[in-house]
Amino acid sequence: MPQTQNFTLSEAGYVLGRTPAMLNKAVDTGIILARQKKVGNIVQRLLGPAELRFLRLADELDKDLTPAGRRRLYGALRKLPEDAHKLQLGKLELDLAQIDTDLKDRMKRLETVRGRIDSEGDRGEALIRGTTISAHLIAALTRDEGVDAVLADFPSITRDQAEAAVEYAKAYPKRGRPYPTKSLKTTLAALADAGAFDDDSDLGEVGPRAIP
């Protein structure tokens, strides 16, 4: 596991398969602690390896842990070196090797995804590397249309690039106004199929009009 590596809640959510809202709640309720980092006017919450290890263990041991047991486990994990893969709790020894391997694999996947996206693209927009196409736009369209339909609309990108955009958007959600989940091409096609452009009987003669 990388040394002294901290993750934003959205990054940690990607690694753990949880939503940032779930992780925020875990911090708010005192289940885990978060470091804080100010970025501009925003204060980010950051989770370290101990928090990721604890949440993965809690998923597996949830029914077997009392609130006191959770606190004891979390406290022990916070003291455990990151390169130690066995945890001693009284007479109980926990082998963390598989959990650490799983977390490491997801962290590597996150690094791979980041490598396929230019996060400092035009006007601060995250672009699929080597293109001028927004990663968040592709991710939004994919939610409703699926990868195959998006690839048909954007033939210049590959399936791997589209899938990387989807994963990138999970770890780094778009701020501000979201992109539409249907492309203009798809919307116009749906309108045409519904006959929206067929009946022009009420349109009358179309011509220039004088501006009053």
Short mmCIF file of C-alpha atoms in Angstrom, two decimals:
data_model
loop_
_atom_site.label_atom_id
_atom_site.label_comp_id
_atom_site.label_asym_id
_atom_site.label_seq_id
_atom_site.Cartn_x
_atom_site.Cartn_y
_atom_site.Cartn_z
CA MET A 1 0.00 0.00 0.00
CA PRO A 2 1.47 3.42 -0.93
CA GLN A 3 3.04 5.34 1.94
CA THR A 4 1.22 8.38 3.39
CA GLN A 5 -1.34 8.34 0.58
CA ASN A 6 -4.59 10.12 1.27
CA PHE A 7 -7.77 10.01 -0.78
CA THR A 8 -10.66 12.41 -1.22
CA LEU A 9 -14.03 10.92 -0.35
CA SER A 10 -14.87 10.46 -4.04
CA GLU A 11 -11.52 8.72 -4.67
CA ALA A 12 -12.00 6.54 -1.59
CA GLY A 13 -15.54 5.77 -2.72
CA TYR A 14 -14.19 4.56 -6.06
CA VAL A 15 -11.59 2.35 -4.36
CA LEU A 16 -14.10 0.92 -1.87
CA GLY A 17 -17.17 0.76 -4.11
CA ARG A 18 -19.08 3.16 -1.84
CA THR A 19 -20.68 6.52 -2.49
CA PRO A 20 -19.09 9.72 -1.16
CA ALA A 21 -22.35 10.32 0.73
CA MET A 22 -21.87 7.05 2.64
CA LEU A 23 -18.30 8.02 3.54
CA ASN A 24 -19.39 11.51 4.57
CA LYS A 25 -21.95 9.95 6.90
CA ALA A 26 -19.29 7.66 8.39
CA VAL A 27 -17.17 10.73 9.17
CA ASP A 28 -20.11 12.79 10.46
CA THR A 29 -21.18 10.02 12.83
CA GLY A 30 -17.66 9.50 14.15
CA ILE A 31 -17.20 5.98 12.77
CA ILE A 32 -13.99 7.12 11.06
CA LEU A 33 -11.87 10.25 11.22
CA ALA A 34 -10.94 12.38 8.22
CA ARG A 35 -8.04 14.72 7.67
CA GLN A 36 -8.89 18.11 6.23
CA LYS A 37 -7.22 19.99 3.41
CA LYS A 38 -8.21 23.42 2.15
CA VAL A 39 -8.30 23.75 -1.63
CA GLY A 40 -9.27 27.29 -2.56
CA ASN A 41 -12.51 28.01 -0.73
CA ILE A 42 -13.31 24.31 -0.31
CA VAL A 43 -12.28 22.12 2.63
CA GLN A 44 -11.71 18.56 1.46
CA ARG A 45 -12.04 15.53 3.68
CA LEU A 46 -9.26 13.00 3.19
CA LEU A 47 -9.09 9.34 4.20
CA GLY A 48 -5.89 7.40 4.70
CA PRO A 49 -4.96 3.70 4.51
CA ALA A 50 -6.24 2.98 8.03
CA GLU A 51 -9.70 4.25 7.13
CA LEU A 52 -9.81 2.26 3.90
CA ARG A 53 -8.65 -0.90 5.67
CA PHE A 54 -11.21 -0.43 8.45
CA LEU A 55 -14.13 0.11 6.06
CA ARG A 56 -13.20 -2.98 4.03
CA LEU A 57 -12.95 -5.04 7.22
CA ALA A 58 -16.21 -3.60 8.53
CA ASP A 59 -17.95 -4.76 5.35
CA GLU A 60 -16.89 -8.33 6.09
CA LEU A 61 -17.29 -8.27 9.87
CA ASP A 62 -20.31 -5.99 10.21
CA LYS A 63 -22.59 -8.57 11.86
CA ASP A 64 -19.84 -9.71 14.20
CA LEU A 65 -18.72 -6.33 15.51
CA THR A 66 -20.27 -4.42 18.37
CA PRO A 67 -19.86 -0.61 18.41
CA ALA A 68 -17.10 -1.05 20.99
CA GLY A 69 -15.48 -3.69 18.81
CA ARG A 70 -15.50 -1.35 15.83
CA ARG A 71 -13.83 1.38 17.84
CA ARG A 72 -11.18 -1.01 19.10
CA LEU A 73 -10.52 -2.36 15.61
CA TYR A 74 -10.27 1.11 14.11
CA GLY A 75 -7.92 2.29 16.85
CA ALA A 76 -5.64 -0.69 16.28
CA LEU A 77 -5.59 -0.15 12.52
CA ARG A 78 -4.61 3.49 12.97
CA LYS A 79 -1.55 2.36 14.92
CA LEU A 80 -0.61 -0.42 12.49
CA PRO A 81 2.19 0.39 10.00
CA GLU A 82 1.01 0.44 6.40
CA ASP A 83 3.45 -2.31 5.41
CA ALA A 84 2.24 -4.66 8.19
CA HIS A 85 -0.36 -7.14 6.98
CA LYS A 86 -1.29 -8.85 10.25
CA LEU A 87 -3.24 -7.25 13.08
CA GLN A 88 -3.16 -8.62 16.63
CA LEU A 89 -6.24 -7.95 18.78
CA GLY A 90 -5.76 -9.77 22.06
CA LYS A 91 -5.67 -13.45 21.17
CA LEU A 92 -7.17 -12.78 17.74
CA GLU A 93 -4.93 -12.29 14.72
CA LEU A 94 -6.37 -10.79 11.53
CA ASP A 95 -4.65 -11.40 8.22
CA LEU A 96 -5.00 -8.25 6.11
CA ALA A 97 -3.04 -9.52 3.12
CA GLN A 98 -6.05 -10.14 0.85
CA ILE A 99 -7.74 -6.88 1.81
CA ASP A 100 -4.52 -4.96 1.18
CA THR A 101 -4.12 -6.68 -2.19
CA ASP A 102 -7.69 -5.79 -3.17
CA LEU A 103 -7.21 -2.17 -2.14
CA LYS A 104 -3.89 -1.97 -3.96
CA ASP A 105 -5.49 -3.33 -7.14
CA ARG A 106 -8.23 -0.70 -7.00
CA MET A 107 -5.67 2.05 -6.35
CA LYS A 108 -3.70 0.90 -9.39
CA ARG A 109 -6.89 0.96 -11.45
CA LEU A 110 -7.51 4.52 -10.30
CA GLU A 111 -4.00 5.48 -11.40
CA THR A 112 -4.59 3.86 -14.80
CA VAL A 113 -7.86 5.74 -15.25
CA ARG A 114 -6.21 9.04 -14.31
CA GLY A 115 -3.52 8.37 -16.89
CA ARG A 116 -6.13 8.22 -19.65
CA ILE A 117 -7.71 11.57 -18.76
CA ASP A 118 -6.21 15.04 -19.05
CA SER A 119 -7.58 16.65 -15.91
CA GLU A 120 -6.16 20.07 -16.86
CA GLY A 121 -7.69 20.24 -20.29
CA ASP A 122 -9.21 23.20 -22.12
CA ARG A 123 -10.83 25.70 -19.68
CA GLY A 124 -10.28 23.30 -16.81
CA GLU A 125 -12.44 20.59 -18.41
CA ALA A 126 -11.26 17.00 -17.92
CA LEU A 127 -10.67 15.66 -21.44
CA ILE A 128 -10.07 12.16 -22.72
CA ARG A 129 -6.31 12.23 -23.33
CA GLY A 130 -5.41 12.97 -26.92
CA THR A 131 -8.86 14.37 -27.73
CA THR A 132 -10.96 17.46 -27.12
CA ILE A 133 -13.86 15.36 -25.79
CA SER A 134 -15.05 15.87 -22.22
CA ALA A 135 -14.70 12.81 -20.01
CA HIS A 136 -17.71 13.90 -17.94
CA LEU A 137 -19.84 14.34 -21.07
CA ILE A 138 -19.07 10.78 -22.19
CA ALA A 139 -19.79 9.47 -18.69
CA ALA A 140 -23.14 11.30 -18.56
CA LEU A 141 -24.25 10.06 -21.98
CA THR A 142 -23.21 6.50 -21.15
CA ARG A 143 -25.54 6.39 -18.13
CA ASP A 144 -28.63 6.58 -20.35
CA GLU A 145 -27.43 5.42 -23.75
CA GLY A 146 -24.81 2.78 -22.97
CA VAL A 147 -21.26 2.55 -24.26
CA ASP A 148 -22.15 1.19 -27.70
CA ALA A 149 -24.49 4.10 -28.52
CA VAL A 150 -21.94 6.64 -27.30
CA LEU A 151 -19.22 5.07 -29.43
CA ALA A 152 -21.49 5.35 -32.45
CA ASP A 153 -21.88 9.09 -31.75
CA PHE A 154 -18.17 9.55 -30.99
CA PRO A 155 -16.31 7.22 -33.40
CA SER A 156 -12.98 8.92 -32.66
CA ILE A 157 -12.73 7.37 -29.18
CA THR A 158 -12.22 3.72 -28.23
CA ARG A 159 -14.21 1.57 -25.85
CA ASP A 160 -11.34 1.67 -23.35
CA GLN A 161 -11.37 5.47 -23.47
CA ALA A 162 -15.14 5.61 -22.94
CA GLU A 163 -14.97 3.19 -20.02
CA ALA A 164 -12.07 5.15 -18.50
CA ALA A 165 -14.20 8.31 -18.74
CA VAL A 166 -17.03 6.57 -16.88
CA GLU A 167 -14.70 5.45 -14.09
CA TYR A 168 -12.97 8.83 -13.92
CA ALA A 169 -16.33 10.55 -13.39
CA LYS A 170 -17.03 8.22 -10.45
CA ALA A 171 -13.77 9.17 -8.73
CA TYR A 172 -13.91 12.83 -9.79
CA PRO A 173 -17.55 13.95 -10.15
CA LYS A 174 -18.24 17.01 -12.27
CA ARG A 175 -18.79 20.21 -10.36
CA GLY A 176 -21.47 22.66 -11.35
CA ARG A 177 -24.19 22.03 -13.89
CA PRO A 178 -24.29 18.37 -15.00
CA TYR A 179 -24.13 17.33 -18.61
CA PRO A 180 -27.30 15.98 -20.29
CA THR A 181 -27.61 12.21 -20.33
CA LYS A 182 -28.83 12.12 -23.93
CA SER A 183 -26.95 13.49 -26.93
CA LEU A 184 -28.57 15.96 -29.32
CA LYS A 185 -28.46 13.30 -32.03
CA THR A 186 -30.34 10.81 -29.84
CA THR A 187 -32.88 13.42 -28.75
CA LEU A 188 -33.61 14.47 -32.35
CA ALA A 189 -33.91 10.84 -33.43
CA ALA A 190 -36.41 10.16 -30.63
CA LEU A 191 -38.45 13.19 -31.65
CA ALA A 192 -38.42 12.06 -35.27
CA ASP A 193 -39.54 8.55 -34.29
CA ALA A 194 -42.40 10.11 -32.31
CA GLY A 195 -43.47 12.04 -35.41
CA ALA A 196 -42.67 15.45 -33.96
CA PHE A 197 -41.50 16.69 -37.33
CA ASP A 198 -44.19 15.06 -39.49
CA ASP A 199 -47.22 17.35 -39.08
CA ASP A 200 -46.60 20.85 -40.43
CA SER A 201 -50.22 21.69 -41.20
CA ASP A 202 -50.41 24.32 -38.49
CA LEU A 203 -47.14 26.02 -39.32
CA GLY A 204 -48.53 28.16 -42.15
CA GLU A 205 -46.25 29.95 -44.53
CA VAL A 206 -42.79 30.50 -43.13
CA GLY A 207 -41.08 33.69 -44.17
CA PRO A 208 -39.27 36.73 -42.86
CA ARG A 209 -41.10 38.99 -40.46
CA ALA A 210 -40.62 42.68 -39.95
CA ILE A 211 -39.28 43.69 -36.59
CA PRO A 212 -41.76 46.15 -34.97
#
